[in-house]
Amino acid sequence: MEREIAKDGWSATFAPHFMSDERKTLEQRNQMTDLERLRHSAAHVLATAILRIWPEAQFAAGPPVEQGFYYDVELSHRITPEDFARIEEEMKKEIKANNVFERTVVSRAEALALAESGRLGGLSERPGNASKFKIGNLADIPEGEEISLFKNGDFLDLCAGPHVMRTGNIGAFKLTHVASAYYKGDEKNPQLQRIYGTAFKNKTQMEEYFTMVEEAKKRDHRKLGKELELFTFDEDVGPGLPLWLPNGTVLIEELEKLAKETEFAAGYDRVRTPHLARENMYLTSGHLPYYAESMFPAMELDEFKAKRAELTERRAQLHGMIIAGAKSLMVGTTIVRIHGVTSPIVGGAPKLEQVFELTDKGRAPEQLEAMVLDYKRTDEELMRLDEPDRYYLKAMNCPHHHKIFGAVPRSYRDLPLRLAEYGTCYRYEQSGELMGLMRVRSMQMNDAHIYCTEEQFEEEFRAVNEMYLKYFRIFGFEKYQMRFSTHDPAKLGQKFVDEPELWKKTEDMVRNVLIKSGINYVEVPNEAAFYGPKIDVQVWSAIGKEFTIATNQVDFAVPARFKLQYRTRDNAFETPLCIHRAPLGTHERFIGFLIEHYAGNFPLWLAPEQVSVITIGTDEPLVAYGKAIVAELRANGVRAQGDFGTDKMQGKIQQAEQRKVHTMLVLGNRDLEAGNVSVRLHGKGNVGAKKRDEAIADILSAIKERRA
RNA sequence: GCCGGUGUAGCUCAGAGGUAGAGCAGACGAUUCGUAAUCGUCAGGUCAAGGGUUCAAUUCCCUUCACCGGCUCCA
């Protein structure tokens, strides 16, 4: 697997790492780096230590990961960070013993026997405590593949390796946190305790790592968002629903400006659509029921709510009365027919919705008969009431855009039609998955849908990819990965629309564009959208979490569901292809990522506070000079403000630096006399005096050109 | 959603079964200063919410809510 080397250093250990969902092959395992071997070995040492304290522990999997290693363990004792010290003590002993990692190859039967006896993942045989997870792991090893065991000291484990030579090779390690994980990642399996740690060749490297982690935490968008007053969350508003403060709103509006300019130049038309729509549209689009659990529950508009409640109540009363009446009068007699099926009353009561019909009218008192008729009437009336009208908050903009496409007759001459909107979508993400701005429940998407013919597809798709790259150059993104997601033929008709030829055709088209454009990408099977293949751009947050920041998807299925058509040159009807694209993703995630990318030190064009004019002292002529400069900047659309108060200059500068104001113009009497301003840049310090007009012109051009 | 952790002033955090503290931010006053903080005064809290134990709970217990970490890198 290719690994990018981070240029700025902070992200080195968070470099992209693509692992397929499938079990890692032996071949891949043998490509483990030295550090990964060491960490994998540390996981075995961790298991050894845990077993010395809790011999009954059952182990599942203990691989190396991006930032260290873990081992999954089942244990009735809840391991907490308070236990770390004693576990680490035992680990140190094992490392000090400098035991060799001995590899042995065994037959499947031998391995199974060792697992049954509890020996695998144990320090000794444990009768009655079979290594159940190891048995499960064993089952995943393909027939014919070598089965190997590794042993360090008394600890014997089913393991494909590879390891370092001796436990003593683990120079430095530390347990970091404990979490939970399902065995084999399946929530139907038992939940295990996952003990995380990290390990390095030596102490110095480990210390460097922890320093870097601290640094990374400082650029976490959640921390900076608070410090710079960009956004906030409020319990009363709801989880995952960010409130954009004025500073954050500046970022949004600058991004929108960029997107609107870029899209206008690229021939997009802007549209606007409501935040919700009727149920029926989402039945057409296929979001219901398949996407339903990611959508907020429906809002029900029930014109007949009161009437419905009244009738339901009445029907329930009649039901009770009929049953009671029938029972008391004719116990054990079949007197009631329900939807044509006669059944005795005694015993189970018929269901409320069922219609009663007396079968033995001669014996039924009039009163009872009247009640049955009333019941039937009530029931029928209830059935005649219109269904309530249901509205859903939109989780995607595509259905609305499809409706716009379909709103007027389209000709091939109208294509490609590019409909763009910063549409606000709402998704009911699981509570545990929310994460600052990176995963939210309300989001504004840099969305557009391009309707085109098959012939136009390649050019359109290529142009979208170029738009990404253009944006990424502006922002100076270097560490990202294009991920091409394709379908899995085995899941046609389930996870993916059942159109094998179309899948193949569009995937080939997309792959072609990628290769022709010389774009570096990884292809991931089984990750496509249900309606077509897609390209996602993956980035990593400050603390190393992977996110999709932009997406470009092909849709050859949903336009047909909406019966979208255009008139062809030969006067026939054809369904267009649709490209869903969001190069700037959503405001929420994109800005979350930008905050971390820039560590809050935004370029001038984006900075919420672009210029602060600071006077040294409060002399009237000086303040007047400062005010004039602020006014001129603001007249030119620059977010400038003056700090003319009585604080000391150093104090004003510190305030501005802490707010990460991009440019500070410091004015003293010397500047006033010379017609100068002293320019100070955030993080760069004083860069010297300049003529006032020159300084203003520089600021304006840097903004206009969106210079980094 | 599930497992674990956390929740004290706007922010960062201290504290303890006997009724709450600091720094910064804020307000007011003084300070006239050349590139990351001058000084003083004042104000700030139902200690997340609800319930329980107790003479007494912010502290112990339970529930709820929110946030954080993990559940995706599976011998």
CSV table of C-alpha atoms in Angstrom, one decimal, chain A residues 53-381:
chain,number,residue,atom,x,y,z
A,53,ILE,CA,-3.4,-10.8,36.2
A,54,TRP,CA,-6.6,-12.4,34.9
A,55,PRO,CA,-5.7,-16.0,33.7
A,56,GLU,CA,-9.3,-16.5,32.5
A,57,ALA,CA,-9.2,-13.7,29.9
A,58,GLN,CA,-10.2,-14.6,26.4
A,59,PHE,CA,-8.5,-12.9,23.5
A,60,ALA,CA,-9.8,-12.2,20.0
A,61,ALA,CA,-7.6,-10.0,17.8
A,62,GLY,CA,-4.6,-7.9,18.5
A,63,PRO,CA,-3.3,-6.1,15.4
A,64,PRO,CA,-1.1,-3.1,14.9
A,65,VAL,CA,-3.0,0.0,14.0
A,66,GLU,CA,-2.2,3.5,12.8
A,67,GLN,CA,-1.1,4.9,16.1
A,68,GLY,CA,-0.1,1.8,18.0
A,69,PHE,CA,-1.8,-1.5,18.7
A,70,TYR,CA,-4.7,-3.0,20.5
A,71,TYR,CA,-5.9,-6.4,21.8
A,72,ASP,CA,-9.6,-7.3,22.1
A,73,VAL,CA,-10.3,-9.2,25.3
A,74,GLU,CA,-13.3,-10.7,27.0
A,75,LEU,CA,-13.0,-10.4,30.8
A,76,SER,CA,-15.6,-10.0,33.5
A,77,HIS,CA,-13.4,-7.5,35.2
A,78,ARG,CA,-13.9,-4.1,33.6
A,79,ILE,CA,-10.4,-2.8,32.7
A,80,THR,CA,-10.1,0.9,33.4
A,81,PRO,CA,-7.1,3.3,33.0
A,82,GLU,CA,-6.5,2.7,36.7
A,83,ASP,CA,-5.5,-0.9,35.8
A,84,PHE,CA,-2.9,0.3,33.3
A,85,ALA,CA,-0.1,0.7,35.7
A,86,ARG,CA,-0.2,-2.9,36.9
A,87,ILE,CA,-0.7,-4.2,33.4
A,88,GLU,CA,2.3,-2.2,32.2
A,89,GLU,CA,4.3,-3.5,35.1
A,90,GLU,CA,3.7,-7.1,33.9
A,91,MET,CA,4.4,-6.0,30.3
A,92,LYS,CA,7.8,-4.6,31.4
A,93,LYS,CA,8.6,-7.9,33.1
A,94,GLU,CA,7.9,-9.8,29.9
A,95,ILE,CA,10.0,-7.3,27.9
A,96,LYS,CA,12.8,-7.6,30.4
A,97,ALA,CA,12.7,-11.4,30.1
A,98,ASN,CA,13.6,-10.8,26.5
A,99,ASN,CA,11.7,-13.9,25.3
A,100,VAL,CA,12.0,-15.1,21.7
A,101,PHE,CA,8.9,-15.0,19.5
A,102,GLU,CA,8.9,-18.6,18.4
A,103,ARG,CA,6.9,-19.6,15.3
A,104,THR,CA,5.5,-23.0,14.8
A,105,VAL,CA,3.4,-24.3,12.0
A,106,VAL,CA,0.6,-26.6,12.9
A,107,SER,CA,-2.2,-28.5,11.2
A,108,ARG,CA,-5.8,-27.2,11.5
A,109,ALA,CA,-6.6,-30.1,13.8
A,110,GLU,CA,-3.7,-29.4,16.1
A,111,ALA,CA,-4.6,-25.7,16.3
A,112,LEU,CA,-8.2,-26.6,17.0
A,113,ALA,CA,-7.2,-29.0,19.7
A,114,LEU,CA,-5.1,-26.3,21.4
A,115,ALA,CA,-7.9,-23.8,21.1
A,116,GLU,CA,-10.4,-26.3,22.6
A,117,SER,CA,-8.1,-26.8,25.6
A,118,GLY,CA,-7.9,-23.1,26.1
A,119,ARG,CA,-4.2,-23.1,25.4
A,120,LEU,CA,-4.4,-20.6,22.5
A,121,GLY,CA,-4.3,-17.0,23.7
A,122,GLY,CA,-3.4,-18.4,27.2
A,123,LEU,CA,-0.4,-19.0,29.4
A,124,SER,CA,-1.3,-22.7,29.8
A,125,GLU,CA,-4.1,-25.1,29.2
A,126,ARG,CA,-7.4,-23.8,30.7
A,127,PRO,CA,-9.8,-26.8,30.9
A,128,GLY,CA,-13.4,-25.7,30.5
A,129,ASN,CA,-12.4,-22.3,29.1
A,130,ALA,CA,-11.9,-23.0,25.4
A,131,SER,CA,-10.3,-20.2,23.3
A,132,LYS,CA,-13.7,-19.5,21.6
A,133,PHE,CA,-12.6,-16.5,19.7
A,134,LYS,CA,-9.5,-18.2,18.4
A,135,ILE,CA,-11.7,-21.0,17.2
A,136,GLY,CA,-13.7,-18.4,15.3
A,137,ASN,CA,-10.6,-16.9,13.9
A,138,LEU,CA,-9.3,-20.3,12.9
A,139,ALA,CA,-12.5,-20.8,10.8
A,140,ASP,CA,-11.6,-17.6,8.8
A,141,ILE,CA,-8.3,-19.0,7.7
A,142,PRO,CA,-8.8,-20.3,4.2
A,143,GLU,CA,-8.2,-24.0,3.5
A,144,GLY,CA,-4.7,-24.7,2.4
A,145,GLU,CA,-3.2,-21.7,4.1
A,146,GLU,CA,-0.5,-22.3,6.6
A,147,ILE,CA,-1.6,-22.0,10.2
A,148,SER,CA,1.0,-20.7,12.5
A,149,LEU,CA,1.4,-20.1,16.2
A,150,PHE,CA,3.6,-17.7,18.0
A,151,LYS,CA,5.0,-18.2,21.5
A,152,ASN,CA,6.7,-15.8,23.8
A,153,GLY,CA,7.4,-17.1,27.2
A,154,ASP,CA,4.3,-19.0,28.3
A,155,PHE,CA,2.0,-17.1,26.0
A,156,LEU,CA,0.9,-19.1,23.0
A,157,ASP,CA,-1.2,-17.5,20.3
A,158,LEU,CA,-2.7,-18.2,17.0
A,159,CYS,CA,-1.0,-15.7,14.8
A,160,ALA,CA,0.2,-15.2,11.3
A,161,GLY,CA,2.9,-12.9,12.5
A,162,PRO,CA,5.2,-11.4,11.7
A,163,HIS,CA,6.9,-10.3,14.9
A,164,VAL,CA,10.2,-8.9,16.2
A,165,MET,CA,12.8,-11.4,17.3
A,166,ARG,CA,12.5,-10.9,21.0
A,167,THR,CA,10.2,-9.1,23.5
A,168,GLY,CA,13.2,-7.0,24.4
A,169,ASN,CA,13.0,-5.4,21.0
A,170,ILE,CA,10.1,-3.4,22.2
A,171,GLY,CA,11.9,-0.3,23.3
A,172,ALA,CA,9.1,1.8,24.6
A,173,PHE,CA,5.3,1.4,25.0
A,174,LYS,CA,2.4,2.8,26.8
A,175,LEU,CA,-1.2,1.8,27.2
A,176,THR,CA,-3.4,4.7,26.1
A,177,HIS,CA,-7.1,4.0,26.4
A,178,VAL,CA,-9.7,1.3,26.6
A,179,ALA,CA,-12.8,1.1,24.5
A,180,SER,CA,-15.2,-1.5,23.3
A,181,ALA,CA,-15.6,-3.4,20.1
A,182,TYR,CA,-17.7,-6.2,18.7
A,183,TYR,CA,-16.0,-9.4,17.9
A,184,LYS,CA,-15.2,-9.3,14.2
A,185,GLY,CA,-16.9,-5.9,14.1
A,186,ASP,CA,-20.3,-7.4,14.0
A,187,GLU,CA,-22.8,-6.0,16.4
A,188,LYS,CA,-24.5,-9.4,16.7
A,189,ASN,CA,-21.3,-10.7,18.2
A,190,PRO,CA,-20.3,-10.2,21.9
A,191,GLN,CA,-18.8,-6.9,22.9
A,192,LEU,CA,-15.2,-7.1,23.9
A,193,GLN,CA,-12.9,-4.7,25.8
A,194,ARG,CA,-10.4,-3.2,23.4
A,195,ILE,CA,-7.2,-2.1,25.2
A,196,TYR,CA,-5.2,0.3,23.1
A,197,GLY,CA,-1.5,1.1,23.5
A,198,THR,CA,1.3,2.4,21.4
A,199,ALA,CA,4.9,1.3,21.1
A,200,PHE,CA,8.1,2.5,19.6
A,201,LYS,CA,11.7,1.5,19.1
A,202,ASN,CA,12.8,3.8,21.8
A,203,LYS,CA,11.6,6.3,24.4
A,204,THR,CA,12.6,9.4,22.4
A,205,GLN,CA,10.4,8.4,19.5
A,206,MET,CA,7.6,7.8,21.8
A,207,GLU,CA,8.0,11.1,23.5
A,208,GLU,CA,8.0,12.8,20.1
A,209,TYR,CA,4.8,11.0,19.2
A,210,PHE,CA,3.0,12.2,22.4
A,211,THR,CA,4.2,15.8,21.8
A,212,MET,CA,2.8,15.5,18.3
A,213,VAL,CA,-0.5,14.2,19.5
A,214,GLU,CA,-0.7,17.2,21.9
A,215,GLU,CA,0.1,19.5,18.9
A,216,ALA,CA,-2.6,17.8,16.8
A,217,LYS,CA,-5.2,18.3,19.6
A,218,LYS,CA,-4.5,22.1,19.5
A,219,ARG,CA,-5.6,22.2,15.9
A,220,ASP,CA,-8.8,20.2,16.5
A,221,HIS,CA,-11.6,22.2,14.9
A,222,ARG,CA,-13.8,21.7,18.0
A,223,LYS,CA,-11.2,23.5,20.1
A,224,LEU,CA,-10.4,26.2,17.6
A,225,GLY,CA,-14.0,26.7,16.8
A,226,LYS,CA,-14.7,27.6,20.3
A,227,GLU,CA,-11.6,29.8,20.7
A,228,LEU,CA,-12.2,31.7,17.5
A,229,GLU,CA,-15.9,31.8,18.0
A,230,LEU,CA,-16.7,30.2,14.7
A,231,PHE,CA,-19.6,27.9,15.7
A,232,THR,CA,-21.3,26.4,18.7
A,233,PHE,CA,-23.7,23.7,19.7
A,234,ASP,CA,-26.6,24.1,22.1
A,235,GLU,CA,-28.4,21.3,23.9
A,236,ASP,CA,-31.7,23.1,23.3
A,237,VAL,CA,-31.1,23.3,19.6
A,238,GLY,CA,-30.1,19.7,19.4
A,239,PRO,CA,-27.1,17.4,18.9
A,240,GLY,CA,-25.4,17.7,15.6
A,241,LEU,CA,-27.1,21.0,14.8
A,242,PRO,CA,-24.4,23.6,14.7
A,243,LEU,CA,-25.0,27.3,15.2
A,244,TRP,CA,-22.8,29.4,13.1
A,245,LEU,CA,-21.4,32.4,14.9
A,246,PRO,CA,-20.5,35.6,12.9
A,247,ASN,CA,-16.9,34.5,12.4
A,248,GLY,CA,-17.9,31.1,11.1
A,249,THR,CA,-20.5,32.6,8.9
A,250,VAL,CA,-17.8,34.6,7.2
A,251,LEU,CA,-16.1,31.4,6.3
A,252,ILE,CA,-19.3,30.0,4.9
A,253,GLU,CA,-20.0,33.1,2.8
A,254,GLU,CA,-16.5,33.2,1.5
A,255,LEU,CA,-16.8,29.6,0.4
A,256,GLU,CA,-20.1,30.2,-1.2
A,257,LYS,CA,-18.8,33.1,-3.1
A,258,LEU,CA,-15.9,31.0,-4.4
A,259,ALA,CA,-18.3,28.2,-5.4
A,260,LYS,CA,-20.7,30.5,-7.1
A,261,GLU,CA,-18.0,32.2,-9.1
A,262,THR,CA,-16.4,28.9,-10.1
A,263,GLU,CA,-19.7,27.3,-11.0
A,264,PHE,CA,-21.0,30.3,-12.9
A,265,ALA,CA,-17.8,30.2,-15.0
A,266,ALA,CA,-18.3,26.5,-15.5
A,267,GLY,CA,-21.8,26.9,-16.9
A,268,TYR,CA,-23.9,25.9,-13.9
A,269,ASP,CA,-27.4,27.3,-13.2
A,270,ARG,CA,-28.3,28.0,-9.6
A,271,VAL,CA,-31.6,26.7,-8.2
A,272,ARG,CA,-33.2,26.8,-4.8
A,273,THR,CA,-35.4,24.2,-3.2
A,274,PRO,CA,-37.3,23.8,0.1
A,275,HIS,CA,-35.9,21.9,3.1
A,276,LEU,CA,-38.6,19.3,3.0
A,277,ALA,CA,-40.8,17.3,0.7
A,278,ARG,CA,-43.7,14.9,0.8
A,279,GLU,CA,-43.4,11.3,1.4
A,280,ASN,CA,-44.3,10.4,-2.1
A,281,MET,CA,-41.2,12.0,-3.6
A,282,TYR,CA,-39.0,9.9,-1.4
A,283,LEU,CA,-40.9,6.8,-2.4
A,284,THR,CA,-40.1,7.6,-6.0
A,285,SER,CA,-36.5,8.4,-5.3
A,286,GLY,CA,-36.0,5.2,-3.3
A,287,HIS,CA,-34.9,7.0,-0.2
A,288,LEU,CA,-37.9,5.4,1.5
A,289,PRO,CA,-37.8,2.9,2.8
A,290,TYR,CA,-34.1,2.1,2.1
A,291,TYR,CA,-32.6,5.3,3.5
A,292,ALA,CA,-35.3,5.9,6.1
A,293,GLU,CA,-33.3,5.3,9.2
A,294,SER,CA,-30.9,8.1,8.2
A,295,MET,CA,-33.8,10.5,7.8
A,296,PHE,CA,-35.5,12.4,10.5
A,297,PRO,CA,-39.0,10.9,11.2
A,298,ALA,CA,-41.8,12.3,9.2
A,299,MET,CA,-43.9,15.3,10.1
A,300,GLU,CA,-47.5,14.2,9.9
A,301,LEU,CA,-50.1,16.7,8.7
A,302,ASP,CA,-53.4,15.1,9.6
A,303,GLU,CA,-56.4,17.1,8.5
A,304,PHE,CA,-58.7,14.6,10.2
A,305,LYS,CA,-56.7,14.1,13.4
A,306,ALA,CA,-59.6,14.9,15.7
A,307,LYS,CA,-62.1,13.0,13.7
A,308,ARG,CA,-59.8,10.0,13.4
A,309,ALA,CA,-59.3,10.0,17.1
A,310,GLU,CA,-63.0,10.3,17.8
A,311,LEU,CA,-63.9,7.5,15.4
A,312,THR,CA,-61.2,5.2,16.7
A,313,GLU,CA,-62.4,5.8,20.3
A,314,ARG,CA,-66.0,5.1,19.3
A,315,ARG,CA,-65.1,1.9,17.5
A,316,ALA,CA,-63.1,0.7,20.5
A,317,GLN,CA,-66.1,1.3,22.8
A,318,LEU,CA,-68.4,-0.5,20.5
A,319,HIS,CA,-66.0,-3.4,20.2
A,320,GLY,CA,-65.9,-3.8,24.0
A,321,MET,CA,-69.7,-3.5,24.2
A,322,ILE,CA,-70.3,-6.1,21.5
A,323,ILE,CA,-67.9,-8.6,23.0
A,324,ALA,CA,-69.3,-8.1,26.5
A,325,GLY,CA,-72.9,-8.3,25.2
A,326,ALA,CA,-72.3,-11.4,23.1
A,327,LYS,CA,-70.5,-13.1,25.9
A,328,SER,CA,-73.2,-12.6,28.5
A,329,LEU,CA,-76.0,-13.5,26.2
A,330,MET,CA,-74.7,-16.5,24.3
A,331,VAL,CA,-71.8,-17.9,26.0
A,332,GLY,CA,-70.1,-20.6,23.9
A,333,THR,CA,-72.3,-19.9,20.8
A,334,THR,CA,-70.9,-18.9,17.5
A,335,ILE,CA,-72.6,-15.7,16.8
A,336,VAL,CA,-70.1,-13.4,15.2
A,337,ARG,CA,-68.5,-13.6,11.8
A,338,ILE,CA,-65.4,-11.7,11.3
A,339,HIS,CA,-64.5,-10.9,7.7
A,340,GLY,CA,-66.4,-13.9,6.6
A,341,VAL,CA,-64.8,-16.2,9.1
A,342,THR,CA,-67.1,-17.4,11.8
A,343,SER,CA,-65.5,-17.8,15.2
A,344,PRO,CA,-66.7,-18.4,18.8
A,345,ILE,CA,-66.7,-15.3,21.0
A,346,VAL,CA,-65.5,-17.1,24.1
A,347,GLY,CA,-61.8,-17.3,24.3
A,348,GLY,CA,-59.8,-14.8,22.4
A,349,ALA,CA,-61.4,-11.5,21.5
A,350,PRO,CA,-61.6,-10.5,17.9
A,351,LYS,CA,-59.2,-7.8,16.8
A,352,LEU,CA,-60.4,-4.2,16.9
A,353,GLU,CA,-60.1,-3.6,13.1
A,354,GLN,CA,-62.1,-6.6,12.2
A,355,VAL,CA,-65.7,-6.2,11.1
A,356,PHE,CA,-68.4,-7.9,12.9
A,357,GLU,CA,-71.3,-9.5,11.4
A,358,LEU,CA,-74.0,-11.4,13.3
A,359,THR,CA,-74.6,-14.8,11.9
A,360,ASP,CA,-77.4,-15.8,14.2
A,361,LYS,CA,-79.7,-12.8,13.9
A,362,GLY,CA,-82.7,-14.6,15.3
A,363,ARG,CA,-81.0,-15.0,18.6
A,364,ALA,CA,-79.3,-11.7,18.7
A,365,PRO,CA,-81.1,-8.9,20.6
A,366,GLU,CA,-81.8,-5.9,18.6
A,367,GLN,CA,-79.6,-3.7,20.7
A,368,LEU,CA,-76.6,-5.9,19.9
A,369,GLU,CA,-77.4,-5.9,16.2
A,370,ALA,CA,-77.6,-2.1,16.2
A,371,MET,CA,-74.2,-2.0,17.9
A,372,VAL,CA,-72.7,-4.2,15.2
A,373,LEU,CA,-74.1,-2.1,12.5
A,374,ASP,CA,-72.8,1.0,14.2
A,375,TYR,CA,-69.4,-0.6,14.5
A,376,LYS,CA,-69.4,-1.4,10.7
A,377,ARG,CA,-70.4,2.2,9.9
A,378,THR,CA,-67.7,3.7,12.2
A,379,ASP,CA,-65.1,1.4,10.7
A,380,GLU,CA,-66.1,2.3,7.2
A,381,GLU,CA,-66.1,6.0,7.9
